[in-house]
Amino acid sequence: MDREILRERLIQLTRDLVLVESTDDRPEERTRCFHLVRNHLEEVAGLEIVMYESHGYESLVAMPAGVEKPDVLLCGHIDVVHHPEPDSYRSEIRDGKIYGPGAGDMKGQVAIMIELIRNLSRECNELSVGVAITSDEERGGEHGVKYLVEDVGLECGVAIIPDGGSLNDIIVEEKGIIHLRLIAEGVSAHAARPWLAENALERVTHAISKIREYFSQFSPGEVDPDDVDTHWFPTCTETMIGTPNDSPNRVPASASAVLDIRFVPPMTSRQILEEIQTLLGQGVSAEAIVIAEPTHLSPDPGFTQITEEVTGIKAQLVRSSGGSDGRFFCAQQIPVLLSRPYVGNLHGRDEWIDIDSMVSYFEICRSYILSKCLKT
Ligand SMILES: [Zn+2]
């Protein structure tokens, strides 16, 4: 395969995908994005494409005809985060990188998957390799990978998910996640007579500070942004807060907030939720929106070795503060390989993916899949 042609194809395909505003609030754009992916996969001879849907979220599964459980499954998502600014969904090439929303999370990687399937099917038509592409990863994966694995019964020998780590950083462990909604009820009154009121907003902020105080005991103090090993501790941060109140001189009767909690073994979500219950205070209740236990992935040493051969740099197994769809495969005892090209500014308008590392990642996956699937 000519490296230059591959490079150009990956750039073109990624930029085409970035143009599509496939966000949570635009289901028709997500469908359009799937059409684009399908158009490219449909030209691969002998590939069977099936679309699934759960709660309005589509997923695409493509396998060689007659294969139900591929040796290797490439797994990605086409949904991207919403940007309110107009003309956000465009791309630009600068300093060897493709810039644009979703370029690194993970439309660039979806482009690599499409090219892998196209190339590998030409090289050898007996390969047992499939692709699964979902559209709800950014909101938890429940109607994407979780649905495919648990309800559809999707299986594979190993899942490759290029949605975490880095080119030479292969994820071995991921933190657990709790998205917790706090709801406070109080008593409204004119703000000039606060002694008559029970302020719901104050109740919710008080609960937040109690919970954050609890988590602060785990902080090691100094955190090196570049050293992933110093990130391995529980964290809690508020991501949303509000009240339906629209009057500056009224004490609100209700308020709510959302906390994003990340935790590490041996802690469990149950322990944390029990602890939080004791911290809420009067009139405040808590409801978990997303719960995921920490996951231990078991990366194949063969993948690590191929990564080192292709890049000429030592690969390391690292622990990740972020979560991924990998946890749903892990729950079914399916091994997961989680690394990816160089990416940055994830979820920003100037998100990027490094083009040379896309070609290297393509080469890593190609060699690995050939080593895996040609064995028998
Ligand atoms: Zn992602």
Tab-separated table of N, CA, C and O and ligand atoms in Angstrom, residues 77 105-106 137-138 163, ligand 1:
chain	number	residue	atom	x	y	z
A	77	HIS	N	-17.142	5.289	17.345
A	77	HIS	CA	-18.426	6.024	17.401
A	77	HIS	C	-18.347	7.271	16.525
A	77	HIS	O	-17.271	7.863	16.374
A	105	ASP	N	-11.762	12.412	18.245
A	105	ASP	CA	-12.704	11.647	19.098
A	105	ASP	C	-14.046	11.537	18.392
A	105	ASP	O	-14.963	12.220	18.743
A	106	MET	N	-14.167	10.585	17.446
A	106	MET	CA	-13.093	9.789	16.908
A	106	MET	C	-13.310	9.537	15.417
A	106	MET	O	-13.256	8.418	14.941
A	137	GLU	N	-21.799	7.233	22.230
A	137	GLU	CA	-20.684	7.058	23.187
A	137	GLU	C	-20.575	8.269	24.110
A	137	GLU	O	-20.344	8.121	25.303
A	138	GLU	N	-20.737	9.454	23.551
A	138	GLU	CA	-20.532	10.671	24.348
A	138	GLU	C	-21.575	10.830	25.454
A	138	GLU	O	-21.392	11.618	26.376
A	163	ASP	N	-9.949	4.850	21.255
A	163	ASP	CA	-10.633	5.981	21.890
A	163	ASP	C	-10.062	6.257	23.282
A	163	ASP	O	-10.770	6.706	24.176
B	1	ZN	ZN	-14.839	9.013	22.061
